[in-house]
Amino acid sequence: MADDQEEPPLAIRIDQTVEEPSQSDQEKHQNDYVSVGVTVITGYLGAGKSTLVNYILNAQHGKRIAVILNEFGEEIGVERAMINEGESGALVEEWVELANGCVCCTVKHSLVQALEQLVQMKKKLDHILLETTGLANPAPLASVLWLDDQLESSVKLDSIVTVVDAKNLRFQLNRHRDSSSFPEAFLQIAFADVVILNKVDLVSQEQSECALEELENEIHSINSLANIIRSIRCEVDLSQILNRQAYDATHATHLEALLEESKSLSSRDLHDSGVCTLCINQMEAVDLHKVRLWIEEILWDKKYGMDVYRCKGVLRVGNSDQLHTLQAVREIYEIVPTRQWRNEEKQMNRIVFIGHNLDENILIDTFRGCI
């Protein structure tokens, strides 16, 4: 039976009625309030998304994790899914509690309503998983969860985890390599913070290590920032996929480490796969206003014909002793001061782009205009 057709775990129904907290309760919990991280799980049909969800829901990991299985598909769209239908249009199915303390529900339309119900529950949650059953492209959902005011600070986007099938990935990537349209697998890898290379046991043993290394190189040619985890039946260390803080501007150490790994990356080093990663570097301090205009021309106006999926960077801003971080998902971007530059650090600008039709020379030349 295919991974994505597995039976759901046994569950016990719990009361989803939310009681209004008293004023004393609100005061009691006000100080220890912490927003809950959301991990988006995506992947090609049959790669093992359901296997991963079932593993998390059944494992004795000591964490209280909520899993939302959405069924809102492309035909409804993310915009509709993010609308709170209210009591009269309640479309969230009942929450169920599992033996290991996790909770689970299926969402047909109102994702916001499901998230609001979760954060109102009395029992503290450690994390939320959102399996994107009906969405091939996680970008719109990630954009909304990342910087959407409707959700305030109750939840925060933690990371995007993409599950890929080690045995069939190359075939899936090669199907439309020479086409103007790209299969789901490209987009899902391009937006991923973590890629689970699942079913490694099904790769022929004679060429196993060499074949897996080639697959990892293929994944990194699309997205050099993704952390790759090999797995059998998606049995992974949860610390490798939860609490990644990939979208937390204050978590600069992780970002700097990723950028350090990509500092020598150039489009000249990559195979012509259409979707790729490249990195630009510049030593001179930049004007923050000019950088905003520059990134908006690329992301919003598509001025140079490049389609940027993800963007991460550190900036050396003129007249500032603060290291600034840049992050973008499609058209949404954020530039924030993160911390002071350290004395031993070489102050510079380094930006990693993941996308289609990227032109390294244009990016370098136009970025010089931000000095």
Short mmCIF file of C-alpha atoms in Angstrom, two decimals:
data_model
loop_
_atom_site.label_atom_id
_atom_site.label_comp_id
_atom_site.label_asym_id
_atom_site.label_seq_id
_atom_site.Cartn_x
_atom_site.Cartn_y
_atom_site.Cartn_z
CA MET A 1 0.00 0.00 0.00
CA ALA A 2 1.33 3.44 -0.88
CA ASP A 3 2.58 5.60 1.96
CA ASP A 4 -0.04 8.27 1.42
CA GLN A 5 -2.84 5.71 1.68
CA GLU A 6 -1.96 4.47 5.14
CA GLU A 7 -4.64 4.18 7.78
CA PRO A 8 -4.75 7.06 10.26
CA PRO A 9 -3.74 6.30 13.84
CA LEU A 10 -6.35 5.25 16.37
CA ALA A 11 -7.67 8.24 18.24
CA ILE A 12 -10.07 9.17 21.02
CA ARG A 13 -12.45 12.10 20.63
CA ILE A 14 -11.99 14.98 23.06
CA ASP A 15 -14.26 17.90 23.89
CA GLN A 16 -13.40 20.79 21.59
CA THR A 17 -15.54 23.30 23.48
CA VAL A 18 -13.31 26.22 24.43
CA GLU A 19 -14.07 27.88 27.75
CA GLU A 20 -13.43 31.58 28.15
CA PRO A 21 -10.57 32.01 30.64
CA SER A 22 -11.28 34.04 33.75
CA GLN A 23 -9.42 37.28 34.33
CA SER A 24 -7.26 35.61 36.98
CA ASP A 25 -6.38 32.81 34.56
CA GLN A 26 -5.41 35.36 31.92
CA GLU A 27 -3.15 37.14 34.35
CA LYS A 28 -1.67 33.85 35.48
CA HIS A 29 -0.65 32.80 32.00
CA GLN A 30 0.19 36.20 30.54
CA ASN A 31 3.81 36.06 31.56
CA ASP A 32 4.53 32.54 30.34
CA TYR A 33 2.88 33.02 26.91
CA VAL A 34 4.96 31.73 24.03
CA SER A 35 3.89 31.53 20.39
CA VAL A 36 3.72 28.03 18.93
CA GLY A 37 5.87 27.03 15.96
CA VAL A 38 4.21 25.65 12.80
CA THR A 39 6.05 23.19 10.56
CA VAL A 40 4.61 22.76 7.06
CA ILE A 41 5.05 19.23 5.67
CA THR A 42 4.96 18.83 1.91
CA GLY A 43 6.09 16.24 -0.61
CA TYR A 44 5.29 14.36 -3.79
CA LEU A 45 2.45 11.83 -3.71
CA GLY A 46 3.77 8.59 -2.23
CA ALA A 47 6.98 10.09 -0.90
CA GLY A 48 5.98 9.42 2.70
CA LYS A 49 4.16 12.45 4.15
CA SER A 50 1.56 10.26 5.82
CA THR A 51 4.27 7.94 7.08
CA LEU A 52 6.02 10.88 8.74
CA VAL A 53 2.78 12.16 10.29
CA ASN A 54 1.87 8.70 11.60
CA TYR A 55 5.37 8.24 13.02
CA ILE A 56 5.10 11.52 14.90
CA LEU A 57 1.58 10.78 16.13
CA ASN A 58 2.51 7.33 17.43
CA ALA A 59 6.09 7.81 18.68
CA GLN A 60 6.73 8.21 22.40
CA HIS A 61 8.65 11.47 22.13
CA GLY A 62 7.21 13.25 25.16
CA LYS A 63 6.09 16.26 23.09
CA ARG A 64 2.55 17.55 22.74
CA ILE A 65 2.22 18.13 19.01
CA ALA A 66 -0.90 19.14 17.12
CA VAL A 67 -1.26 17.82 13.58
CA ILE A 68 -3.56 19.50 11.07
CA LEU A 69 -4.38 17.43 8.00
CA ASN A 70 -5.77 19.87 5.48
CA GLU A 71 -7.97 18.97 2.55
CA PHE A 72 -8.42 22.40 1.04
CA GLY A 73 -6.67 21.79 -2.27
CA GLU A 74 -5.72 24.18 -5.05
CA GLU A 75 -9.30 24.70 -6.23
CA ILE A 76 -10.27 26.39 -2.96
CA GLY A 77 -6.99 28.26 -2.62
CA VAL A 78 -4.97 29.51 0.29
CA GLU A 79 -6.79 32.84 0.47
CA ARG A 80 -10.11 31.08 1.11
CA ALA A 81 -8.48 28.67 3.54
CA MET A 82 -7.09 31.53 5.61
CA ILE A 83 -10.56 33.07 6.14
CA ASN A 84 -12.09 32.48 9.55
CA GLU A 85 -15.59 31.22 8.79
CA GLY A 86 -16.84 31.86 12.34
CA GLU A 87 -19.28 29.69 14.27
CA SER A 88 -21.96 29.72 11.58
CA GLY A 89 -19.56 28.34 9.02
CA ALA A 90 -17.49 26.05 11.22
CA LEU A 91 -15.77 23.63 8.88
CA VAL A 92 -13.12 22.24 11.18
CA GLU A 93 -13.76 18.64 12.11
CA GLU A 94 -13.47 17.55 15.72
CA TRP A 95 -10.11 17.40 17.42
CA VAL A 96 -8.99 13.97 18.60
CA GLU A 97 -6.41 13.17 21.24
CA LEU A 98 -3.90 10.37 20.73
CA ALA A 99 -2.34 8.02 23.23
CA ASN A 100 1.02 9.84 23.24
CA GLY A 101 -0.54 13.24 24.03
CA CYS A 102 -0.67 14.63 20.48
CA VAL A 103 -3.89 16.05 19.03
CA CYS A 104 -5.07 15.79 15.44
CA CYS A 105 -7.82 17.12 13.20
CA THR A 106 -8.80 17.38 9.54
CA VAL A 107 -9.38 20.84 8.06
CA LYS A 108 -11.48 21.28 4.93
CA HIS A 109 -11.58 25.08 4.62
CA SER A 110 -10.80 27.28 7.59
CA LEU A 111 -7.17 26.88 8.58
CA VAL A 112 -7.22 30.05 10.67
CA GLN A 113 -10.15 28.71 12.67
CA ALA A 114 -8.26 25.48 13.34
CA LEU A 115 -5.18 27.38 14.49
CA GLU A 116 -7.25 29.64 16.71
CA GLN A 117 -8.94 26.64 18.31
CA LEU A 118 -5.55 25.13 18.99
CA VAL A 119 -4.07 28.13 20.76
CA GLN A 120 -7.24 28.50 22.85
CA MET A 121 -7.07 24.95 24.17
CA LYS A 122 -6.15 24.66 27.82
CA LYS A 123 -3.34 22.18 27.29
CA LYS A 124 -0.02 23.68 26.24
CA LEU A 125 1.27 22.70 22.81
CA ASP A 126 4.93 22.23 21.93
CA HIS A 127 4.48 22.41 18.17
CA ILE A 128 2.00 22.33 15.26
CA LEU A 129 2.43 20.26 12.09
CA LEU A 130 0.48 21.15 8.97
CA GLU A 131 0.36 18.50 6.28
CA THR A 132 -0.39 20.06 2.88
CA THR A 133 -2.35 17.22 1.31
CA GLY A 134 -4.03 19.37 -1.31
CA LEU A 135 -1.33 21.96 -2.06
CA ALA A 136 1.52 21.22 -4.44
CA ASN A 137 3.23 24.56 -3.85
CA PRO A 138 3.79 25.51 -0.18
CA ALA A 139 4.80 29.12 -0.95
CA PRO A 140 1.42 30.89 -0.52
CA LEU A 141 0.74 29.08 2.74
CA ALA A 142 4.23 29.81 4.04
CA SER A 143 3.87 33.49 3.17
CA VAL A 144 0.62 33.81 5.09
CA LEU A 145 1.86 31.93 8.16
CA TRP A 146 5.10 33.90 8.19
CA LEU A 147 3.90 37.51 8.24
CA ASP A 148 0.10 37.46 8.40
CA ASP A 149 -1.44 39.93 10.89
CA GLN A 150 -4.63 37.87 11.16
CA LEU A 151 -2.79 35.26 13.23
CA GLU A 152 -1.09 37.92 15.36
CA SER A 153 1.62 36.24 17.45
CA SER A 154 -0.28 33.10 18.48
CA VAL A 155 1.58 30.94 15.98
CA LYS A 156 4.74 31.40 13.94
CA LEU A 157 6.10 29.65 10.87
CA ASP A 158 9.00 27.48 12.01
CA SER A 159 10.07 25.69 8.81
CA ILE A 160 9.03 23.84 5.67
CA VAL A 161 9.86 20.12 5.57
CA THR A 162 9.73 18.33 2.21
CA VAL A 163 9.63 14.53 2.00
CA VAL A 164 11.11 13.04 -1.19
CA ASP A 165 11.27 9.47 -2.48
CA ALA A 166 14.91 8.41 -2.92
CA LYS A 167 13.97 5.74 -5.47
CA ASN A 168 11.81 7.94 -7.73
CA LEU A 169 13.12 11.47 -7.17
CA ARG A 170 15.43 11.59 -10.18
CA PHE A 171 12.62 10.48 -12.48
CA GLN A 172 10.30 13.11 -11.00
CA LEU A 173 12.90 15.86 -11.50
CA ASN A 174 13.83 14.79 -15.02
CA ARG A 175 10.25 14.63 -16.31
CA HIS A 176 10.06 18.32 -17.19
CA ARG A 177 13.70 19.40 -16.96
CA ASP A 178 13.66 20.78 -20.46
CA SER A 179 10.14 22.17 -20.20
CA SER A 180 9.06 25.70 -19.33
CA SER A 181 6.91 24.29 -16.52
CA PHE A 182 8.37 22.52 -13.53
CA PRO A 183 7.00 19.55 -11.62
CA GLU A 184 5.90 19.86 -8.02
CA ALA A 185 9.12 18.23 -6.83
CA PHE A 186 11.22 21.23 -7.92
CA LEU A 187 9.03 23.74 -6.08
CA GLN A 188 8.77 21.63 -2.95
CA ILE A 189 12.56 21.26 -2.75
CA ALA A 190 13.14 24.93 -3.59
CA PHE A 191 11.01 26.11 -0.66
CA ALA A 192 12.25 23.52 1.83
CA ASP A 193 14.31 24.21 4.93
CA VAL A 194 14.66 20.46 5.55
CA VAL A 195 14.47 17.68 2.95
CA ILE A 196 13.82 14.15 4.20
CA LEU A 197 15.35 11.75 1.69
CA ASN A 198 13.03 8.84 2.43
CA LYS A 199 13.08 5.19 1.30
CA VAL A 200 16.88 5.09 1.08
CA ASP A 201 16.63 1.33 1.67
CA LEU A 202 14.96 0.94 -1.74
CA VAL A 203 17.96 2.32 -3.62
CA SER A 204 19.96 -0.59 -5.08
CA GLN A 205 22.56 -1.74 -2.55
CA GLU A 206 25.36 -2.06 -5.11
CA GLN A 207 25.27 1.65 -5.93
CA SER A 208 23.55 2.84 -2.76
CA GLU A 209 26.07 5.31 -1.30
CA CYS A 210 27.12 6.75 -4.66
CA ALA A 211 23.50 7.07 -5.82
CA LEU A 212 22.40 8.76 -2.59
CA GLU A 213 25.29 11.23 -2.76
CA GLU A 214 24.29 12.09 -6.33
CA LEU A 215 20.70 12.65 -5.18
CA GLU A 216 21.86 14.91 -2.38
CA ASN A 217 23.98 16.90 -4.84
CA GLU A 218 20.92 17.17 -7.09
CA ILE A 219 18.83 18.49 -4.19
CA HIS A 220 21.52 20.98 -3.18
CA SER A 221 21.83 22.20 -6.78
CA ILE A 222 18.18 23.26 -6.48
CA ASN A 223 18.37 24.47 -2.87
CA SER A 224 21.79 24.67 -1.26
CA LEU A 225 20.32 25.92 2.04
CA ALA A 226 18.23 22.82 2.73
CA ASN A 227 19.36 20.38 5.38
CA ILE A 228 19.07 16.80 4.04
CA ILE A 229 18.14 13.89 6.31
CA ARG A 230 18.26 10.29 5.09
CA SER A 231 15.49 8.06 6.40
CA ILE A 232 13.72 4.72 6.19
CA ARG A 233 9.96 5.02 6.62
CA CYS A 234 10.49 8.63 7.76
CA GLU A 235 11.83 7.59 11.15
CA VAL A 236 13.85 10.71 11.98
CA ASP A 237 15.06 12.51 15.06
CA LEU A 238 12.34 15.09 15.71
CA SER A 239 14.93 17.62 16.87
CA GLN A 240 16.11 17.74 13.26
CA ILE A 241 12.73 18.86 11.90
CA LEU A 242 11.07 20.74 14.77
CA ASN A 243 12.03 24.11 16.25
CA ARG A 244 14.31 24.96 13.30
CA GLN A 245 13.49 28.69 13.64
CA ALA A 246 14.12 29.09 9.91
CA TYR A 247 11.98 32.25 9.73
CA ASP A 248 13.07 33.79 13.02
CA ALA A 249 15.11 36.91 12.28
CA THR A 250 16.59 36.82 15.77
CA HIS A 251 17.96 33.32 15.15
CA ALA A 252 20.85 34.74 13.14
CA THR A 253 23.41 32.07 14.05
CA HIS A 254 21.59 29.45 11.99
CA LEU A 255 21.25 31.85 9.06
CA GLU A 256 24.93 32.82 9.18
CA ALA A 257 25.97 29.17 9.21
CA LEU A 258 23.86 28.44 6.15
CA LEU A 259 25.28 31.43 4.33
CA GLU A 260 28.82 30.41 5.25
CA GLU A 261 28.24 27.04 3.60
CA SER A 262 26.98 28.76 0.44
CA LYS A 263 29.56 31.53 0.23
CA SER A 264 31.50 30.00 -2.66
CA LEU A 265 28.42 28.93 -4.58
CA SER A 266 28.15 30.29 -8.10
CA SER A 267 25.77 29.57 -10.95
CA ARG A 268 28.80 28.45 -12.94
CA ASP A 269 29.15 25.50 -10.56
CA LEU A 270 25.63 24.23 -11.16
CA HIS A 271 24.07 21.94 -13.70
CA ASP A 272 21.47 23.55 -15.92
CA SER A 273 18.38 22.42 -14.05
CA GLY A 274 16.34 25.61 -14.47
CA VAL A 275 15.66 25.88 -10.74
CA CYS A 276 18.88 26.54 -8.85
CA THR A 277 20.67 28.33 -6.02
CA LEU A 278 23.25 31.07 -6.35
CA CYS A 279 25.00 33.40 -3.94
CA ILE A 280 26.26 36.97 -4.37
CA ASN A 281 28.82 38.68 -2.13
CA GLN A 282 29.85 42.32 -1.71
CA MET A 283 32.14 43.97 0.83
CA GLU A 284 31.00 47.62 0.67
CA ALA A 285 28.24 48.88 3.00
CA VAL A 286 24.87 49.41 1.32
CA ASP A 287 22.09 51.96 1.57
CA LEU A 288 19.07 50.24 3.16
CA HIS A 289 16.53 52.25 1.17
CA LYS A 290 18.28 51.35 -2.09
CA VAL A 291 18.34 47.66 -1.09
CA ARG A 292 14.58 47.73 -0.53
CA LEU A 293 13.99 49.26 -3.96
CA TRP A 294 16.36 46.71 -5.51
CA ILE A 295 14.71 43.66 -3.93
CA GLU A 296 11.23 44.98 -4.75
CA GLU A 297 12.15 45.36 -8.43
CA ILE A 298 13.29 41.73 -8.45
CA LEU A 299 10.45 40.22 -6.39
CA TRP A 300 7.51 42.46 -7.30
CA ASP A 301 8.22 43.87 -10.74
CA LYS A 302 10.12 40.83 -12.12
CA LYS A 303 12.20 43.52 -13.83
CA TYR A 304 14.96 41.16 -14.94
CA GLY A 305 12.77 38.15 -15.75
CA MET A 306 13.94 36.17 -12.73
CA ASP A 307 11.51 34.12 -10.65
CA VAL A 308 12.81 34.12 -7.06
CA TYR A 309 11.25 31.51 -4.77
CA ARG A 310 13.33 32.01 -1.64
CA CYS A 311 15.98 34.52 -0.61
CA LYS A 312 18.13 34.69 2.51
CA GLY A 313 20.97 37.03 3.32
CA VAL A 314 22.97 39.14 5.74
CA LEU A 315 23.52 42.83 5.00
CA ARG A 316 26.18 45.34 5.96
CA VAL A 317 24.20 48.58 6.18
CA GLY A 318 25.90 51.96 6.05
CA ASN A 319 25.94 54.08 9.22
CA SER A 320 24.86 51.09 11.31
CA ASP A 321 26.76 48.69 13.57
CA GLN A 322 23.90 46.17 13.28
CA LEU A 323 23.96 43.01 11.17
CA HIS A 324 20.74 43.05 9.15
CA THR A 325 19.04 39.90 7.88
CA LEU A 326 17.06 39.60 4.64
CA GLN A 327 14.47 36.89 4.04
CA ALA A 328 11.96 36.51 1.23
CA VAL A 329 9.31 34.02 0.16
CA ARG A 330 8.03 34.88 -3.29
CA GLU A 331 6.87 38.52 -3.16
CA ILE A 332 6.98 38.90 0.62
CA TYR A 333 10.26 40.00 2.17
CA GLU A 334 11.59 41.25 5.48
CA ILE A 335 14.79 43.16 6.38
CA VAL A 336 15.48 43.56 10.09
CA PRO A 337 18.47 44.48 12.28
CA THR A 338 19.44 41.37 14.22
CA ARG A 339 22.51 42.04 16.36
CA GLN A 340 25.76 43.98 16.44
CA TRP A 341 28.61 42.92 14.18
CA ARG A 342 31.31 41.20 16.21
CA ASN A 343 34.87 42.53 16.19
CA GLU A 344 36.30 39.36 14.65
CA GLU A 345 33.69 39.22 11.85
CA LYS A 346 34.31 40.39 8.33
CA GLN A 347 31.46 42.78 7.63
CA MET A 348 29.99 42.12 4.21
CA ASN A 349 26.81 41.49 2.24
CA ARG A 350 25.96 37.91 1.31
CA ILE A 351 22.64 36.94 -0.28
CA VAL A 352 21.49 33.49 -1.40
CA PHE A 353 18.80 33.24 -4.09
CA ILE A 354 16.75 30.14 -4.93
CA GLY A 355 14.64 30.34 -8.06
CA HIS A 356 14.21 29.98 -11.81
CA ASN A 357 16.02 31.90 -14.57
CA LEU A 358 18.43 33.44 -12.06
CA ASP A 359 21.17 35.58 -13.62
CA GLU A 360 24.23 35.95 -11.41
CA ASN A 361 25.79 38.78 -13.41
CA ILE A 362 22.61 40.89 -13.32
CA LEU A 363 22.18 40.33 -9.58
CA ILE A 364 25.79 41.32 -8.87
CA ASP A 365 25.77 44.37 -11.15
CA THR A 366 22.43 45.73 -9.93
CA PHE A 367 23.26 45.13 -6.27
CA ARG A 368 26.35 47.34 -6.68
CA GLY A 369 23.90 50.17 -7.27
CA CYS A 370 22.86 49.87 -3.61
CA ILE A 371 26.21 51.12 -2.34
#
